[in-house]
mmCIF file of C-alpha atoms in Angstrom:
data_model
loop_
_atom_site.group_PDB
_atom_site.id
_atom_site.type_symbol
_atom_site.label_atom_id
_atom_site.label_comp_id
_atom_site.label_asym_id
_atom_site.label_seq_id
_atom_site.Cartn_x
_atom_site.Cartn_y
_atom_site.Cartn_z
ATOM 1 C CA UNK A 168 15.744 -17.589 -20.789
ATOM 2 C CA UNK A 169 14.214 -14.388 -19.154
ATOM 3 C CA UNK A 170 10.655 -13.510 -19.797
ATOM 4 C CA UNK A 171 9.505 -9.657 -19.468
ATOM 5 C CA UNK A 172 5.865 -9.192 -18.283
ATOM 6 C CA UNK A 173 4.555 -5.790 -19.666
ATOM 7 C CA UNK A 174 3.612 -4.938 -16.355
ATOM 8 C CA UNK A 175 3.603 -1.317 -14.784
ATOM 9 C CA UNK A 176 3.524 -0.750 -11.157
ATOM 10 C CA UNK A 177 1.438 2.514 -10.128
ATOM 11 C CA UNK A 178 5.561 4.383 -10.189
ATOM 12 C CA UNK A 179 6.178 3.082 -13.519
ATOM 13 C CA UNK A 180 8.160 0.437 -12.730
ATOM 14 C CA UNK A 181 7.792 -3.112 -15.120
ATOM 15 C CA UNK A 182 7.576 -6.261 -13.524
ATOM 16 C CA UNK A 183 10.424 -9.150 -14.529
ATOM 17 C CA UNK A 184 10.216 -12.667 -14.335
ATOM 18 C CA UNK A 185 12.785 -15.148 -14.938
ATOM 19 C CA UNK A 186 13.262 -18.989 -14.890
ATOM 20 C CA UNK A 187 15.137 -18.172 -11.474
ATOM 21 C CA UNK A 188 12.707 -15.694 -9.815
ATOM 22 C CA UNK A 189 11.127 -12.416 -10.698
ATOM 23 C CA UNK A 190 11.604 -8.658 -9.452
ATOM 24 C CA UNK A 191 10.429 -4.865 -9.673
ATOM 25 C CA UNK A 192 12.462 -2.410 -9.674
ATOM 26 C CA UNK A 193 11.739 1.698 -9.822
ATOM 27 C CA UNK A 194 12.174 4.158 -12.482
ATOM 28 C CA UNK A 195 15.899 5.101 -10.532
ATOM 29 C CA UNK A 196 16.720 0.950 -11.210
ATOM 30 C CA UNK A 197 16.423 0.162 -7.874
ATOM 31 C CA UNK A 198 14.565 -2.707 -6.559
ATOM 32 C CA UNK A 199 11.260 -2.484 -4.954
ATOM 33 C CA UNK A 200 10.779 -6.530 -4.566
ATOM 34 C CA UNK A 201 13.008 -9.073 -5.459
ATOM 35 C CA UNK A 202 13.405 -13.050 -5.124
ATOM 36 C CA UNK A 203 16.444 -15.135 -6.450
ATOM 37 C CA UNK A 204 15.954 -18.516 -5.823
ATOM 38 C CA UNK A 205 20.011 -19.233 -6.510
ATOM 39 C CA UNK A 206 20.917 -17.398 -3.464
ATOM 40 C CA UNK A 207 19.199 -19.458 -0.815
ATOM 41 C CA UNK A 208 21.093 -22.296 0.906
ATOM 42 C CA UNK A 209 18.859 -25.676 1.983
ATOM 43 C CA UNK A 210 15.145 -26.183 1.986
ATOM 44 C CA UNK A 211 15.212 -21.909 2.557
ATOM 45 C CA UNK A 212 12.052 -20.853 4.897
ATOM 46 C CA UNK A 213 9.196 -18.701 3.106
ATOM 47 C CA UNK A 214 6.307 -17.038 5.044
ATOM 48 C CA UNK A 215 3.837 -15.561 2.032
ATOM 49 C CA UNK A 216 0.842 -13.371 3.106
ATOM 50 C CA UNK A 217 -0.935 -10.380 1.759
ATOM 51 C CA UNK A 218 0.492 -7.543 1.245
ATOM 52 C CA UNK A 219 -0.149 -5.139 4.891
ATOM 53 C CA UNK A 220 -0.518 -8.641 7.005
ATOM 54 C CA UNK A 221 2.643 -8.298 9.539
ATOM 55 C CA UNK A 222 5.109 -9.540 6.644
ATOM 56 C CA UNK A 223 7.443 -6.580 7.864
ATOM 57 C CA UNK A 224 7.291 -8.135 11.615
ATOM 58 C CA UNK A 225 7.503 -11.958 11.096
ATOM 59 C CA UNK A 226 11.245 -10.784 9.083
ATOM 60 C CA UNK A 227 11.851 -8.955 12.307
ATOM 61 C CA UNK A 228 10.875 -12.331 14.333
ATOM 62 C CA UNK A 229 13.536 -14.687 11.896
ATOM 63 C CA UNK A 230 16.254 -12.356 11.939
ATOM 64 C CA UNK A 231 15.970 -12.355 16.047
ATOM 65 C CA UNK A 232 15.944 -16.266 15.703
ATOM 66 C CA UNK A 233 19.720 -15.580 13.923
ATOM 67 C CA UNK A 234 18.693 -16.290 10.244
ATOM 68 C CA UNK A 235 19.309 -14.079 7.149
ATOM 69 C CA UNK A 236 15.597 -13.322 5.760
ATOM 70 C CA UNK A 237 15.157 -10.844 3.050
ATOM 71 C CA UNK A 238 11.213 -8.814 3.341
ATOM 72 C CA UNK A 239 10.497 -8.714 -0.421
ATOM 73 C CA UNK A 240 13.462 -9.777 -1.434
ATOM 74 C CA UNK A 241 16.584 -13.196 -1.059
ATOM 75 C CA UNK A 242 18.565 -13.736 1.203
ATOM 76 C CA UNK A 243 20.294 -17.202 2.112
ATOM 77 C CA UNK A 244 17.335 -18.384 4.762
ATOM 78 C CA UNK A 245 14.651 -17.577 2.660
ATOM 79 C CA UNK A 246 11.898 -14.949 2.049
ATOM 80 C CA UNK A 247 9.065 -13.245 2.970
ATOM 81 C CA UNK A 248 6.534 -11.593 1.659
ATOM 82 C CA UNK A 249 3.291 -11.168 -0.658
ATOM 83 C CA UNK A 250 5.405 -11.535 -3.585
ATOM 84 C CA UNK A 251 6.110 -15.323 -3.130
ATOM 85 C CA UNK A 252 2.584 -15.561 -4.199
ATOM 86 C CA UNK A 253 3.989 -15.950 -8.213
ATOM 87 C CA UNK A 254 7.341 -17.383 -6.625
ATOM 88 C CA UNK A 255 5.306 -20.612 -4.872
ATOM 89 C CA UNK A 256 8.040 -21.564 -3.307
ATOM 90 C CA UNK A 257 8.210 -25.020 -1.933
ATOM 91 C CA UNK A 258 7.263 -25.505 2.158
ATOM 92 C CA UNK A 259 6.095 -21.881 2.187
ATOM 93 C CA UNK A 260 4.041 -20.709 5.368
ATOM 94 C CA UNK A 261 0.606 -18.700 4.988
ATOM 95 C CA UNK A 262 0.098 -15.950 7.247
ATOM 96 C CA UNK A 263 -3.150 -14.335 7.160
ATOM 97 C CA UNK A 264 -4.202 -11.168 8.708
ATOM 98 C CA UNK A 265 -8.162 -10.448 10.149
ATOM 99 C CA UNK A 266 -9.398 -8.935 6.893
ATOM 100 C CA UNK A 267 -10.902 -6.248 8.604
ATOM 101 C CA UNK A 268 -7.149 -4.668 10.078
ATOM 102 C CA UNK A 269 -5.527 -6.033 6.326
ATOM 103 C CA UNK A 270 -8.337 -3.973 3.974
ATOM 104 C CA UNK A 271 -8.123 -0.825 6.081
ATOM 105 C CA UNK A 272 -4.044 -1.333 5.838
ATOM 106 C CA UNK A 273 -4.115 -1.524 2.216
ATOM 107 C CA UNK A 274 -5.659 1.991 0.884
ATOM 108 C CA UNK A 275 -2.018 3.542 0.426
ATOM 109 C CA UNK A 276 -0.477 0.183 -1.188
ATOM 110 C CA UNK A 277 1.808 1.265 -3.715
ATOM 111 C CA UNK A 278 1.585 -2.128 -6.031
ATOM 112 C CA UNK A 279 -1.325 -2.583 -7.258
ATOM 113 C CA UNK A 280 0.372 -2.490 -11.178
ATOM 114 C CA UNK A 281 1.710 -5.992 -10.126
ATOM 115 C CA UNK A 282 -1.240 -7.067 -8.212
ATOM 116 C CA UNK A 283 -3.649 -6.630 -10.759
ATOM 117 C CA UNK A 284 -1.978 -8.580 -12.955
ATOM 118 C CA UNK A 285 -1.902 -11.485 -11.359
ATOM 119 C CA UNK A 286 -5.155 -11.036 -9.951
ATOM 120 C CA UNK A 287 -8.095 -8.712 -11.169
ATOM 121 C CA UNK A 288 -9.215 -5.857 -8.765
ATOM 122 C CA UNK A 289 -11.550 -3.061 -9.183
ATOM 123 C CA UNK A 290 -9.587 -0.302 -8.276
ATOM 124 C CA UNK A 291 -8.347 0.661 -4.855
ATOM 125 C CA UNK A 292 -11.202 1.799 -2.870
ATOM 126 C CA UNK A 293 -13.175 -0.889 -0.272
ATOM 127 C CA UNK A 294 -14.215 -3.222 -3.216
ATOM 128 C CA UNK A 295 -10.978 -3.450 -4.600
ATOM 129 C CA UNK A 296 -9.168 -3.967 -1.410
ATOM 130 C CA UNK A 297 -11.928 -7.089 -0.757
ATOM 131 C CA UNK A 298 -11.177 -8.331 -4.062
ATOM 132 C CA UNK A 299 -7.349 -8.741 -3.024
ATOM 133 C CA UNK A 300 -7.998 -9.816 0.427
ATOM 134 C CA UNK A 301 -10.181 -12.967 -1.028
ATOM 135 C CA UNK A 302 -8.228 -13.485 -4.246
ATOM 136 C CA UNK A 303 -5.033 -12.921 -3.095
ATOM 137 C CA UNK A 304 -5.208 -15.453 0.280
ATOM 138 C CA UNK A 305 -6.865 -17.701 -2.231
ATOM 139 C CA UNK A 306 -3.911 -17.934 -4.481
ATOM 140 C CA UNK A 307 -1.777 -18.423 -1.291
ATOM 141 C CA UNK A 308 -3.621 -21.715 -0.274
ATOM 142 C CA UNK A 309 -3.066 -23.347 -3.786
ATOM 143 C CA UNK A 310 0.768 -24.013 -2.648
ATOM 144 C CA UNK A 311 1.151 -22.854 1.305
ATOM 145 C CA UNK A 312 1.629 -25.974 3.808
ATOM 146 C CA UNK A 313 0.884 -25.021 6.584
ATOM 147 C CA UNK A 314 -1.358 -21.893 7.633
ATOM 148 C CA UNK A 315 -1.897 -19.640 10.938
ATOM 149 C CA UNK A 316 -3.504 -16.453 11.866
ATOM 150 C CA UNK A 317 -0.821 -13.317 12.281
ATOM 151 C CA UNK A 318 -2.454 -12.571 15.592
ATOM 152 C CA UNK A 319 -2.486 -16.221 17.072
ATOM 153 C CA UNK A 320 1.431 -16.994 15.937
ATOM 154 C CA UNK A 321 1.782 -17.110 19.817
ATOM 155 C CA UNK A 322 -0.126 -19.532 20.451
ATOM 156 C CA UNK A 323 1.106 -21.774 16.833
ATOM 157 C CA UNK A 324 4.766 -20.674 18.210
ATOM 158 C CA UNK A 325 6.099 -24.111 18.903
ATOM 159 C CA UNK A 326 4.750 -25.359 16.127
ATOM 160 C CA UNK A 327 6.509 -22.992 13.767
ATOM 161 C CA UNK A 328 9.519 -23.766 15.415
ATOM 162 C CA UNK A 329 9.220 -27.387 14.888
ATOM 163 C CA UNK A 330 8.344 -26.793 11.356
ATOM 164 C CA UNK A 331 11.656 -24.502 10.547
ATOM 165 C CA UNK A 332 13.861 -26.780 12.652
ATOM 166 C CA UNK A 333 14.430 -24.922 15.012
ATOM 167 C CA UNK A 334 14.982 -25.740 19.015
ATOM 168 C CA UNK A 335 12.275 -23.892 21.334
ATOM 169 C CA UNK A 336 12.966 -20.520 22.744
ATOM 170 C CA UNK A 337 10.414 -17.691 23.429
ATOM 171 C CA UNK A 338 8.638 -15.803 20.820
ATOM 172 C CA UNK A 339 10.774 -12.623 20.149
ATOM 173 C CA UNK A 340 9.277 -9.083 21.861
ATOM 174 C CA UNK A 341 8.799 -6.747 18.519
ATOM 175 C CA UNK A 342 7.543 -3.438 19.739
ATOM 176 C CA UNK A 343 6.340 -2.858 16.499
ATOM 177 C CA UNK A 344 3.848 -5.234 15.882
ATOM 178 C CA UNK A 345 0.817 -4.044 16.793
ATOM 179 C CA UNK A 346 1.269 -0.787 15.147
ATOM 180 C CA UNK A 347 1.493 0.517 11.985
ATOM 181 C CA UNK A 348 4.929 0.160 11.270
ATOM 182 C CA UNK A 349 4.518 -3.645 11.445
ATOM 183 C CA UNK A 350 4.210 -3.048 7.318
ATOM 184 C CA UNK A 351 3.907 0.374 6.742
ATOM 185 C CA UNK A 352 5.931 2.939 5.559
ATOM 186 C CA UNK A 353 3.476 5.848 5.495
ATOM 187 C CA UNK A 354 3.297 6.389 9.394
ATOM 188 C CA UNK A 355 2.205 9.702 9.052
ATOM 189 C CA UNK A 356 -0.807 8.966 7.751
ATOM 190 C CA UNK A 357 -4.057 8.086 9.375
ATOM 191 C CA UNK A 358 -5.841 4.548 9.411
ATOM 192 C CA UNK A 359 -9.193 3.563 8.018
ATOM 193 C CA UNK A 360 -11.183 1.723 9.940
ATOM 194 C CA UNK A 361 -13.721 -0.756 8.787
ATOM 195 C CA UNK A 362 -16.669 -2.682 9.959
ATOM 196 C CA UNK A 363 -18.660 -5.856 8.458
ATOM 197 C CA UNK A 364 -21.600 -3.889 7.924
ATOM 198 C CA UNK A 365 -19.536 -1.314 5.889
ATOM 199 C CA UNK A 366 -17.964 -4.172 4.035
ATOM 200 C CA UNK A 367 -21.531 -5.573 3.433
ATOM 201 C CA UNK A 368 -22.981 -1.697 2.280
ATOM 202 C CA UNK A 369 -20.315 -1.997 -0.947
ATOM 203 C CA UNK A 370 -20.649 -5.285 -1.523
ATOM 204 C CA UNK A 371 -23.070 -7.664 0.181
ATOM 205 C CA UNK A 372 -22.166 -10.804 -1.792
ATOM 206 C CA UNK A 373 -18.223 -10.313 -1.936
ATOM 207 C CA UNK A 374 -18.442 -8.897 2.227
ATOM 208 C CA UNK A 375 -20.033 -12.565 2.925
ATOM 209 C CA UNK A 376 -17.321 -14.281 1.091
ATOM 210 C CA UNK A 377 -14.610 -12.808 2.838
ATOM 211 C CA UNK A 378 -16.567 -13.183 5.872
ATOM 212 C CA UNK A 379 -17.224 -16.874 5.327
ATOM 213 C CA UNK A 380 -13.386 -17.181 4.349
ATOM 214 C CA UNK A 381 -12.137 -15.670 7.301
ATOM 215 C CA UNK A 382 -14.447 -17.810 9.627
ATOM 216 C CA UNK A 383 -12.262 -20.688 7.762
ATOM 217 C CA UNK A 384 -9.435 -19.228 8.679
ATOM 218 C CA UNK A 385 -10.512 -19.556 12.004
ATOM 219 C CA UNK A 386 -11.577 -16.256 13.565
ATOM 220 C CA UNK A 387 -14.542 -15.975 15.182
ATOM 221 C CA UNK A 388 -17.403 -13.510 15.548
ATOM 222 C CA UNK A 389 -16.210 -12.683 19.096
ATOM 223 C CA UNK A 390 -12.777 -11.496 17.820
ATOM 224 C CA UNK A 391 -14.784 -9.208 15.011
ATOM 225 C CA UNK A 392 -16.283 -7.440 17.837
ATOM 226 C CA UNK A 393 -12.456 -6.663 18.594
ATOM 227 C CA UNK A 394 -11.082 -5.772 15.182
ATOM 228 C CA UNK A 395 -14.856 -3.674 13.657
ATOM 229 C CA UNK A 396 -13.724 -0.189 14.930
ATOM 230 C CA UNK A 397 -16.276 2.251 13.789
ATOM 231 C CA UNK A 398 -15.004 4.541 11.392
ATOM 232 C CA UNK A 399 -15.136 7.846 11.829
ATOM 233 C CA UNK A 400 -16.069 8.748 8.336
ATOM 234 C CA UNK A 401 -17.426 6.559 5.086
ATOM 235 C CA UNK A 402 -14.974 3.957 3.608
ATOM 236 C CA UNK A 403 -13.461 5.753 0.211
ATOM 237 C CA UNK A 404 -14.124 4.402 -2.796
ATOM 238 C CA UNK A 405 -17.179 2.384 -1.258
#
């Protein structure tokens, strides 16, 4: 039996979930996510992360390895992307991305319609894009195995191997990883850059929770020196 989720997407686009998997699709029809659990063959291997955390460039990675992974959508090796956060799909993978690169990413998102209903955000400025980063990763550890930081997947290589049965060979060179167009679309368009202290000048109790999360996650005050580029204007929406 199918069950339709009044949901609307910021393009108008209702949200679908069936006993099989669920999917968006655009006012033209066309998908904009997808997952179909009936087309993967075996265990399947699922990577789930917030949305603008490198989901775009661990695909890349898989399909060098040989497999058939669908971004946002099936394919027969499995899935990735933010949307396997309703799926929970069994022995799925948590990537998580330093909040301070993911929040900055997320200003142009184009789903929010979905994301707030599974989750409640206020708006899309700095406070909402908090909101997802906590809630969202949150929602992610309720069902994700295993867990390792975007940036460090070097260093957790053989181990991801090992989990995906897979023999060793060396971590696939993806020119786009480090850029924007590891899960962007809207190149053209300028990035926001974000410190703690801006974080903490929206919201001080919310900025310490994220903080305090992504300590658990295992970065470290010495890498936030890295990632806190000073903005050259105030965060919107702060």
């Amino acid at each position: 039996m199918r069950i339709e989720i009044p949901v609307i997407t910021r393009c108008g686009a209702p949200v679908k979930i069936s006993e099989d998997g669920a999917y968006v699709k655009n006012r033209r029809g066309e998908p904009v996510w997808e997952y179909k659990g009936c087309e993967v063959t075996g265990k399947g291997i699922y990577v789930a992360a917030c949305a603008r955390s490198g989901t775009i460039y661990m695909t890349r990675v898989l399909e060098k390895l040989g497999y058939k992974i669908g971004h946002e959508k099936t394919d027969v090796d499995g899935s990735v992307g933010y949307h396997l956060a309703i799926i929970k799909p069994d022995n799925c993978f948590h990537q998580v991305r330093h909040p301070l690169k993911q929040i900055a990413s997320m200003f142009d998102h184009q789903a929010w319609g979905f994301m707030n209903h599974v989750i409640e955000c206020h708006g899309r400025g700095l406070l909402g894009c908090m909101q997802y980063w906590l809630k969202w990763n949150e929602l992610l550890e309720e069902f994700c195995v295993w867990r390792y930081r975007l940036e460090d997947l070097s260093d957790v290589w053989p181990e991801f191997l090992e989990r995906i049965d897979h023999p060793f060979e060396s971590l696939p060179d993806i020119k786009e990883r480090n850029s924007r167009e590891t899960n962007n679309s809207c190149l053209c368009k300028k990035l926001t850059t974000f410190t703690w202290e801006q974080l903490s000048a929206c919201n001080r109790e919310l900025a310490r929770k994220v903080y305090d999360k992504h300590l658990q996650y295992g970065y470290s005050p010495a890498r936030d020196r890295e990632e806190s580029i000073q903005s050259s204007g105030q965060p919107q929406g702060a």
